[in-house]
XYZ file of C-alpha atoms in Angstrom:
617
model
C 0.000 0.000 0.000
C 2.852 2.313 0.858
C 4.540 1.621 -2.485
C 1.328 2.407 -4.347
C 1.013 5.685 -2.470
C 4.593 6.668 -3.254
C 4.142 5.754 -6.915
C 0.949 7.772 -7.078
C 2.677 10.712 -5.402
C 5.555 10.499 -7.883
C 3.135 10.465 -10.815
C 1.195 13.387 -9.337
C 4.357 15.441 -8.879
C 5.425 14.648 -12.447
C 2.078 15.742 -13.894
C 2.043 18.815 -11.666
C 5.485 19.841 -12.882
C 4.298 19.652 -16.505
C 1.258 21.740 -15.649
C 3.441 24.309 -13.916
C 5.893 24.534 -16.811
C 5.141 27.439 -19.166
C 4.355 26.390 -22.715
C 4.809 22.622 -22.107
C 3.500 21.480 -25.523
C 5.827 20.212 -28.249
C 6.655 23.330 -30.294
C 7.082 21.741 -33.747
C 3.888 19.742 -34.462
C 4.674 18.996 -38.129
C 7.949 17.294 -37.227
C 7.515 15.771 -33.790
C 9.746 13.350 -31.914
C 8.771 11.544 -28.725
C 12.205 11.743 -27.121
C 12.571 15.346 -26.002
C 13.066 17.554 -22.926
C 11.386 20.934 -22.520
C 13.788 23.553 -21.126
C 11.187 26.231 -20.452
C 10.805 27.462 -16.902
C 13.231 29.017 -14.469
C 16.611 30.216 -15.727
C 19.028 32.656 -14.128
C 20.001 35.886 -15.872
C 22.120 39.006 -15.778
C 21.833 42.354 -17.507
C 25.029 43.511 -19.203
C 24.443 47.206 -19.833
C 28.122 47.966 -20.435
C 28.675 45.027 -22.791
C 31.478 43.784 -20.566
C 30.120 40.293 -19.921
C 32.653 38.617 -22.182
C 35.522 40.286 -20.298
C 33.961 39.118 -17.043
C 33.659 35.605 -18.494
C 29.903 35.337 -18.068
C 29.959 32.515 -20.627
C 31.553 30.326 -17.935
C 28.801 31.061 -15.425
C 27.165 28.358 -13.316
C 24.347 30.683 -12.367
C 23.529 34.384 -12.201
C 21.895 36.143 -9.258
C 18.448 36.812 -10.720
C 15.744 34.525 -12.126
C 13.684 34.697 -15.297
C 10.905 32.514 -16.679
C 11.634 31.272 -20.208
C 10.278 31.529 -22.929
C 9.035 34.990 -21.976
C 11.250 37.960 -22.848
C 12.647 40.132 -20.028
C 10.388 43.031 -21.060
C 7.267 40.960 -20.343
C 5.344 40.507 -17.103
C 5.305 36.733 -17.473
C 9.108 36.607 -17.440
C 9.110 37.926 -13.881
C 11.476 40.732 -14.917
C 9.375 43.407 -16.667
C 12.248 45.674 -17.708
C 11.077 47.760 -20.692
C 14.025 50.033 -21.472
C 16.475 49.112 -24.253
C 18.432 45.898 -23.611
C 21.537 45.629 -25.784
C 23.273 42.766 -23.951
C 21.692 40.007 -21.868
C 22.840 36.675 -20.426
C 20.898 33.501 -19.559
C 22.018 30.409 -17.663
C 20.515 27.103 -16.551
C 21.774 23.569 -15.868
C 20.875 20.850 -18.352
C 20.961 17.150 -17.530
C 21.402 14.737 -20.417
C 19.328 11.544 -20.044
C 21.472 8.435 -19.776
C 19.405 6.663 -22.428
C 20.509 9.263 -24.983
C 23.939 7.649 -25.161
C 24.978 7.044 -28.773
C 22.612 9.640 -30.187
C 23.159 13.192 -31.354
C 21.867 15.713 -28.846
C 20.225 18.764 -30.356
C 19.465 21.964 -28.500
C 16.553 23.711 -30.253
C 15.512 27.362 -30.009
C 12.129 28.488 -31.319
C 13.428 32.061 -31.579
C 15.932 34.369 -29.844
C 16.003 38.085 -30.603
C 18.411 39.059 -32.112
C 21.989 37.741 -32.206
C 22.690 34.818 -29.886
C 25.686 32.806 -28.754
C 25.263 29.421 -27.050
C 27.851 28.092 -24.582
C 28.080 24.737 -22.845
C 30.428 24.664 -19.847
C 32.126 27.788 -21.187
C 32.670 26.459 -24.726
C 31.032 28.214 -27.689
C 28.592 25.828 -29.374
C 26.830 28.113 -31.847
C 26.279 31.677 -33.020
C 22.993 32.667 -34.701
C 21.784 35.852 -36.400
C 18.068 36.524 -36.759
C 15.447 37.271 -34.142
C 12.443 35.362 -35.485
C 13.761 32.168 -37.102
C 14.225 28.814 -35.385
C 17.593 27.073 -35.126
C 19.181 23.935 -33.699
C 22.584 23.458 -32.053
C 24.327 20.072 -32.031
C 25.918 19.832 -28.571
C 26.818 16.122 -28.739
C 30.571 16.684 -28.453
C 30.160 19.023 -25.467
C 27.985 16.887 -23.181
C 27.839 13.400 -21.700
C 24.707 11.323 -21.065
C 23.900 11.046 -17.369
C 25.750 14.265 -16.512
C 24.683 17.855 -15.828
C 26.176 20.810 -17.699
C 25.897 24.581 -17.563
C 24.078 26.139 -20.518
C 24.679 29.863 -21.120
C 23.001 31.950 -23.833
C 24.321 35.421 -24.623
C 22.064 37.839 -26.511
C 22.810 41.062 -28.381
C 20.282 43.484 -29.847
C 20.931 46.859 -31.445
C 17.441 47.805 -32.534
C 18.387 51.391 -33.318
C 21.315 50.347 -35.501
C 18.972 49.703 -38.488
C 20.781 46.474 -39.440
C 18.246 44.065 -37.963
C 14.561 43.525 -38.655
C 12.539 44.743 -35.668
C 8.894 44.761 -36.705
C 6.633 46.800 -34.451
C 9.198 47.137 -31.656
C 9.422 50.846 -30.942
C 12.644 52.765 -31.516
C 11.947 55.263 -28.749
C 11.962 54.655 -25.012
C 8.172 54.368 -24.711
C 5.520 52.968 -27.031
C 3.940 55.401 -29.470
C 1.604 55.354 -32.484
C 1.617 51.832 -33.931
C 4.917 50.855 -32.301
C 4.969 48.824 -29.128
C 7.027 47.299 -26.327
C 10.246 45.604 -27.449
C 11.208 41.922 -27.245
C 14.767 40.883 -26.413
C 16.289 37.437 -26.018
C 14.534 34.083 -25.798
C 10.861 34.383 -26.707
C 9.941 30.903 -27.928
C 10.350 27.433 -26.450
C 13.802 25.943 -25.860
C 14.088 22.159 -25.912
C 16.510 19.246 -26.271
C 15.959 16.093 -28.271
C 17.938 12.947 -29.051
C 18.406 12.042 -32.720
C 20.166 9.054 -34.235
C 23.242 10.080 -36.293
C 21.433 8.775 -39.400
C 18.194 10.506 -38.441
C 15.856 12.648 -40.486
C 16.861 16.317 -40.539
C 13.860 17.820 -42.365
C 11.204 17.166 -44.982
C 9.544 19.240 -47.665
C 5.952 18.138 -48.245
C 4.473 18.928 -51.669
C 0.766 18.359 -52.150
C -0.137 17.723 -55.779
C -3.921 17.683 -56.033
C -3.796 17.677 -59.836
C -2.111 14.282 -59.960
C -3.690 13.093 -56.697
C -0.389 12.535 -54.921
C 1.786 13.740 -52.097
C 5.536 14.118 -52.580
C 8.042 14.147 -49.700
C 11.614 15.373 -50.168
C 13.752 14.331 -47.179
C 17.101 15.466 -45.791
C 19.228 13.371 -43.444
C 21.988 14.147 -40.971
C 24.097 11.298 -42.364
C 23.474 8.747 -45.121
C 24.638 5.191 -44.349
C 22.672 3.069 -46.791
C 19.466 2.776 -44.752
C 15.824 3.168 -45.731
C 13.083 5.758 -45.208
C 9.527 4.578 -44.765
C 6.738 7.136 -45.130
C 3.133 6.327 -44.212
C 0.088 8.504 -44.912
C -3.014 7.935 -42.769
C -6.630 9.066 -42.748
C -7.888 8.910 -39.147
C -5.650 5.923 -38.409
C -6.316 4.115 -41.694
C -3.303 3.697 -43.991
C -3.861 5.539 -47.285
C -0.402 5.074 -48.782
C 2.991 3.710 -47.789
C 6.327 3.959 -49.541
C 9.891 2.901 -48.688
C 12.902 4.472 -50.415
C 16.629 4.801 -49.868
C 17.493 7.065 -46.951
C 19.093 9.615 -49.214
C 18.569 13.321 -49.688
C 18.313 12.551 -53.398
C 15.227 10.408 -52.844
C 11.684 11.625 -53.408
C 8.801 9.750 -51.843
C 5.693 9.746 -54.049
C 2.480 8.698 -52.301
C -0.667 8.273 -54.429
C -3.750 9.577 -52.606
C -6.927 7.999 -53.947
C -10.225 9.755 -53.275
C -8.214 12.685 -51.964
C -9.706 14.906 -49.276
C -8.619 18.488 -49.863
C -7.899 21.121 -47.225
C -9.894 24.376 -47.175
C -11.465 26.707 -44.588
C -14.766 24.926 -45.196
C -13.206 21.475 -44.708
C -9.767 21.623 -43.062
C -8.951 17.935 -43.375
C -5.454 16.853 -42.328
C -3.746 13.561 -43.156
C -1.326 12.110 -40.596
C 2.240 11.379 -41.684
C 4.717 8.955 -40.133
C 8.407 8.898 -41.030
C 10.617 5.975 -40.008
C 14.334 5.719 -40.730
C 15.660 2.147 -40.840
C 19.320 1.159 -40.697
C 20.957 -1.464 -42.924
C 19.601 -4.236 -40.671
C 16.038 -2.964 -40.810
C 16.011 -1.523 -37.284
C 14.053 1.685 -36.690
C 16.596 4.321 -35.669
C 14.468 7.458 -35.997
C 10.724 8.089 -35.949
C 8.976 11.391 -36.619
C 5.289 12.284 -36.793
C 3.688 15.033 -38.831
C 0.675 15.882 -40.940
C -0.281 17.387 -44.295
C -3.207 19.244 -45.823
C -3.842 18.573 -49.498
C -4.400 21.917 -51.142
C -3.214 24.116 -54.001
C -2.893 27.883 -54.194
C -2.190 29.637 -57.472
C -2.962 32.777 -59.485
C -4.931 33.159 -62.684
C -5.350 36.676 -64.033
C -6.379 38.965 -61.202
C -7.647 36.285 -58.819
C -6.158 34.005 -56.178
C -7.311 30.398 -56.468
C -7.601 27.785 -53.721
C -7.931 24.211 -54.960
C -8.519 25.516 -58.486
C -11.423 27.788 -57.496
C -11.340 31.594 -57.067
C -11.202 32.300 -53.342
C -12.018 35.729 -51.910
C -9.993 36.419 -48.775
C -11.496 38.400 -45.892
C -8.450 38.868 -43.707
C -7.748 40.674 -40.484
C -4.441 42.247 -39.484
C -3.042 40.260 -36.540
C -0.041 41.780 -34.743
C 0.453 38.825 -32.404
C 1.066 40.944 -29.274
C -0.103 39.972 -25.771
C -0.430 42.217 -22.684
C 1.532 39.840 -20.453
C 3.820 38.034 -22.920
C 4.354 40.686 -25.651
C 5.535 38.567 -28.631
C 4.943 35.311 -26.748
C 1.472 33.903 -26.202
C 0.900 33.036 -22.529
C -0.384 29.580 -23.513
C -1.102 27.324 -26.448
C -4.776 27.873 -25.773
C -4.249 31.630 -26.261
C -2.966 31.001 -29.803
C -6.016 28.918 -30.597
C -8.317 31.479 -28.991
C -7.051 34.302 -31.224
C -8.094 32.294 -34.276
C -11.474 31.547 -32.715
C -12.008 35.257 -32.020
C -11.170 36.155 -35.601
C -13.540 33.560 -37.008
C -16.268 34.679 -34.617
C -15.826 38.177 -36.064
C -16.451 36.844 -39.593
C -12.915 36.695 -41.017
C -11.612 33.651 -42.896
C -7.955 34.370 -42.285
C -5.273 36.776 -41.148
C -2.309 38.671 -42.403
C 0.252 37.886 -39.699
C 1.732 41.330 -39.472
C 5.372 42.314 -38.860
C 6.098 39.244 -36.784
C 6.964 35.627 -37.513
C 4.371 33.665 -35.595
C 5.401 30.487 -33.813
C 4.653 27.133 -35.393
C 1.933 26.311 -32.880
C -0.155 29.157 -34.316
C 0.118 27.647 -37.791
C -0.780 24.270 -36.312
C -4.072 25.633 -34.989
C -4.695 27.494 -38.264
C -4.157 24.228 -40.138
C -6.556 22.334 -37.873
C -9.256 25.009 -37.816
C -9.234 26.033 -41.475
C -7.851 29.536 -41.107
C -5.973 31.242 -43.955
C -2.677 32.994 -43.166
C -0.138 35.219 -44.884
C 3.396 34.805 -43.537
C 5.312 38.044 -43.007
C 8.696 38.981 -41.589
C 9.324 41.744 -39.041
C 10.954 43.993 -41.644
C 10.389 47.408 -40.057
C 13.419 49.104 -38.565
C 16.004 47.900 -41.073
C 17.788 49.976 -43.697
C 17.083 48.141 -46.971
C 19.760 50.182 -48.750
C 22.529 48.692 -46.605
C 24.156 45.513 -47.920
C 24.967 44.063 -44.477
C 21.340 44.546 -43.462
C 20.221 42.826 -46.645
C 22.471 39.871 -45.873
C 21.083 39.604 -42.342
C 17.538 39.695 -43.638
C 18.008 37.271 -46.533
C 19.501 34.655 -44.205
C 16.714 35.005 -41.664
C 14.010 34.984 -44.347
C 15.359 31.785 -45.887
C 15.134 30.071 -42.481
C 11.574 31.328 -42.016
C 10.414 29.975 -45.382
C 12.053 26.588 -44.822
C 10.482 26.244 -41.376
C 6.895 27.081 -42.359
C 6.527 25.996 -45.985
C 4.658 22.749 -45.158
C 1.702 24.428 -43.442
C -1.461 24.254 -45.607
C -3.026 27.337 -43.998
C -0.155 29.566 -45.157
C -1.071 30.885 -48.633
C 1.165 33.905 -49.318
C 4.749 34.932 -48.495
C 5.247 38.621 -47.614
C 8.806 39.486 -46.547
C 8.378 43.267 -46.142
C 5.761 45.902 -45.358
C 5.380 49.465 -46.673
C 8.865 49.782 -48.104
C 9.118 53.130 -49.857
C 12.889 53.421 -50.137
C 14.142 56.038 -52.640
C 17.180 53.938 -53.507
C 17.080 52.590 -57.078
C 19.897 50.058 -56.809
C 19.980 48.190 -53.502
C 16.238 48.068 -52.839
C 15.315 46.598 -56.255
C 18.275 44.234 -55.901
C 17.027 43.029 -52.490
C 13.482 42.525 -53.753
C 14.626 40.482 -56.737
C 16.903 38.405 -54.503
C 14.047 37.719 -52.080
C 11.719 36.782 -54.928
C 14.163 34.346 -56.531
C 15.287 32.839 -53.213
C 11.729 32.294 -52.020
C 10.745 30.608 -55.280
C 13.748 28.291 -55.006
C 12.897 27.258 -51.449
C 9.145 27.130 -51.970
C 7.770 27.288 -55.537
C 4.229 26.450 -54.368
C 3.049 29.864 -53.134
C 2.620 33.380 -54.533
C 5.236 35.926 -53.465
C 4.120 39.341 -52.226
C 7.223 41.498 -51.961
C 6.167 44.639 -50.092
C 2.695 44.911 -48.619
C 1.234 48.258 -49.651
C 4.655 49.532 -50.619
C 6.769 49.994 -53.723
C 6.359 46.815 -55.757
C 9.392 45.502 -57.604
C 9.158 41.704 -57.922
C 5.767 40.405 -56.825
C 2.912 38.068 -57.784
C 0.311 40.195 -55.986
C -0.389 43.936 -56.014
C -1.531 45.511 -52.748
C -2.337 48.969 -51.423
C -3.019 50.453 -48.004
C -5.666 53.140 -47.611
C -7.093 54.437 -44.343
C -9.605 56.890 -45.786
C -12.437 56.832 -43.245
C -15.316 58.031 -45.423
C -16.695 55.001 -47.336
C -17.600 56.941 -50.486
C -14.199 58.634 -50.639
C -12.502 55.307 -49.931
C -14.188 53.756 -52.959
C -13.232 56.692 -55.160
C -9.611 56.532 -54.039
C -9.415 52.782 -54.623
C -11.067 52.946 -58.019
C -10.972 56.384 -59.605
C -12.479 56.486 -63.061
C -11.717 52.844 -63.732
C -8.098 53.150 -62.594
C -7.015 51.305 -59.471
C -4.992 53.126 -56.853
C -1.243 52.801 -57.294
C 1.062 51.878 -54.441
C 3.128 54.893 -53.319
C 6.488 55.177 -55.019
C 9.365 57.599 -55.217
C 10.234 59.661 -58.264
C 13.321 58.258 -59.944
C 15.512 60.672 -61.853
C 18.387 60.201 -64.258
C 21.634 59.784 -62.357
C 25.243 59.309 -63.531
C 26.893 56.023 -62.573
C 30.558 54.963 -62.780
C 31.524 51.690 -64.391
C 34.891 50.066 -65.021
C 38.206 51.745 -64.293
C 38.376 54.251 -67.141
C 36.019 56.781 -65.636
C 33.352 56.127 -68.246
C 29.951 57.465 -67.194
C 26.512 56.816 -68.507
C 22.974 57.615 -67.492
C 20.580 54.987 -66.293
C 17.011 55.015 -65.099
C 15.092 52.532 -62.979
C 11.319 52.813 -63.430
C 9.231 51.200 -60.720
C 6.512 48.947 -62.163
C 2.912 50.096 -62.382
C -0.173 47.951 -61.930
C -1.309 46.494 -65.262
C -4.248 44.360 -64.100
C -2.238 41.214 -64.774
C -2.176 40.026 -61.179
C -4.473 39.964 -58.102
C -5.086 43.367 -56.520
C -5.938 43.490 -52.800
C -6.514 46.195 -50.238
C -4.469 44.581 -47.523
C -4.782 47.407 -45.022
C -7.850 49.594 -44.506
C -10.247 50.560 -41.734
C -8.322 51.013 -38.519
C -11.337 52.789 -37.022
C -10.380 54.048 -33.601
C -12.891 53.231 -30.892
C -12.789 53.181 -27.134
C -15.867 53.859 -24.977
C -13.808 56.397 -23.040
C -12.353 58.070 -26.118
C -14.798 60.987 -25.991
C -12.776 62.391 -23.101
C -9.807 64.595 -23.879
C -7.432 62.492 -21.767
C -8.325 59.331 -23.726
C -7.790 61.161 -27.022
C -4.297 62.162 -25.932
C -3.226 58.696 -24.778
C -4.646 56.510 -27.544
C -3.939 56.177 -31.250
C -5.867 55.140 -34.370
C -6.661 56.211 -37.903
C -8.732 59.315 -38.640
C -11.308 60.952 -36.430
C -13.091 58.441 -34.184
C -16.861 57.974 -34.597
C -18.994 60.055 -32.247
C -21.197 57.124 -31.297
C -21.244 53.345 -31.416
C -23.912 53.383 -34.107
C -21.751 55.677 -36.209
C -18.943 53.130 -35.835
C -21.092 50.316 -37.258
C -22.265 52.522 -40.121
C -18.738 53.564 -41.052
C -17.394 50.023 -40.764
C -20.099 48.477 -42.922
C -19.777 51.274 -45.450
C -16.039 50.686 -45.806
C -16.435 46.912 -46.203
C -19.240 47.384 -48.744
C -17.084 49.839 -50.692
C -14.318 47.246 -51.067
C -16.721 44.399 -51.854
C -18.428 46.466 -54.557
C -15.154 46.492 -56.489
C -14.734 42.701 -56.472
C -14.354 42.553 -60.251
C -11.010 44.279 -59.750
C -10.172 43.935 -56.031
C -9.870 40.321 -54.918
C -9.715 40.482 -51.141
C -8.971 42.711 -48.183
C -7.307 42.909 -44.788
C -8.966 44.955 -42.063
C -6.925 46.711 -39.371
C -7.054 45.050 -36.849
C -7.948 42.060 -34.646
C -7.170 43.541 -31.214
C -6.059 46.777 -29.672
C -2.321 46.776 -28.999
C -1.195 48.980 -26.142
C -2.056 52.579 -27.150
C -3.347 51.636 -30.607
C -7.097 51.289 -30.114
C -8.556 50.264 -33.441
C -9.105 46.584 -32.752
C -12.279 44.545 -33.012
C -11.368 43.312 -29.531
C -9.668 44.947 -26.571
C -6.024 44.107 -25.907
C -7.108 41.527 -23.298
C -9.229 39.827 -26.010
C -12.599 40.806 -24.554
C -15.119 42.056 -27.173
C -15.612 45.771 -27.796
C -18.746 45.440 -29.907
C -21.865 43.416 -30.574
C -20.126 40.459 -32.198
C -23.249 39.364 -34.083
C -23.247 42.706 -35.904
C -19.502 42.543 -36.475
C -19.765 39.008 -37.845
C -22.594 40.002 -40.179
C -20.364 42.706 -41.678
C -17.112 40.756 -42.101
C -18.750 37.530 -43.255
C -20.128 39.285 -46.338
C -18.775 38.114 -49.670
C -18.980 39.807 -53.077
C -21.872 37.483 -53.924
C -23.813 38.022 -50.693
C -23.446 41.792 -50.432
């Protein structure tokens, strides 16, 4: 009886520890291994305001004096720190114990995201250096640790947000939040975890869904190729649909025929389960990964976006992905799911994920719930004319595309937002590089270079317009049969030097104009400022939004419906919209919901407005 009680107590304490751990769920649901250790929770930390931590050998630390809760950034309340001034240098430390049963396997230390530059040390030895604040990365620490032993893990973080060489998104460049710029995020802001992987294990997969030929194609990559096999199984609610075994080689392609295919769409978000098994030369399973896939196709014909070969009108909402207590980090997995539920309850069928790379768990819920998404980088704050900045951004963007390209809910890639740079050499060069790189990594989606900005290389044409009067909005979007152009700079003839003989010639770069040969969307409009207290002068001075706020709630509904109707009435030429925005964010008060996600309006009326389609208007 005593043994049973002790066993029960041990199980209870184990379950309780999981419940107490922040963000305990596996962070990579499309590529999931069973053998992993979540490193979220209590770490120690130290500020390094003078940047002298290296001289003081902080990388050798066995523990700093203060404590922080990971994966929440030090600016957030949930981290337990709540320091909101600029943080240029920051150090983390925690012990890590390597399970004895991991002997003989490669031990990977995974970071969902660390803003911005990070260095990882194990027992004072540099294991990895990473640039990019929103992309995931893995560090192989096998040579630095021993199974059954405990080691000191130190992570050093640098961020120079004002230096204009790193993408910052909506992080504000002043001390305090202002306008549509908000509290900063520094350091670890997504889950950190360890996992054991066989040396011949699966490194990644690219999943290509071919609904035209009724098949699914998997392109694998391996850590090491030793003549083994890869077995891929596709299941429909536990029933095997297709199974294929090929050589465990990065040159192999696995082709799975899918009879009576069930396609993925917002109306029917069906997901097939995928199982990957790596077998050695003797037929033993050495690595096993679980994932899923949604069979769908997105493409462009003329001025429309098609989903599964049918024109699909997108009614999107701008989602900033900020939280009052976690800033860039959702307080829970349920909070990610709830944001999608709130958007759908408001009548939207998707979201433009704005100026932030959302974590994979958000895409997981979007995949499961049938919610369209546009993937966007946090491009604001960087100088696109600077070549070092371009290199930083291109590297980070390539990692973003590779991480998220298998998610069926993600329809469009958008690397930048509102780029109006007057430079006629480096900016066009960057846009063309991003276009070509993205198409190489993922040829299955349209590329949308600069949302509402100066379009150089793009498959989609977008504009932003916050005109508050519905009639004037319609006129500005469609004036005399001519669609509104994205803002652009005047480009003049300029001399340029070439070669070594001093020869000069004149050159001119003309930014493209819209020719009605691609989809045209209004991917930012509305932004109607509303707060019940905004009639007071103090509220007017402390909040921000677009235009003059309505004088009454009824006037709000009238203006909102008028704006939506104005866009819908132009559906022969405008094929979708994105309304600003899902929630208030700090001082910006133009959300459909308050910052704490409680409703601001009669949601039945809101849903009736945003669920309209060009046919139902």
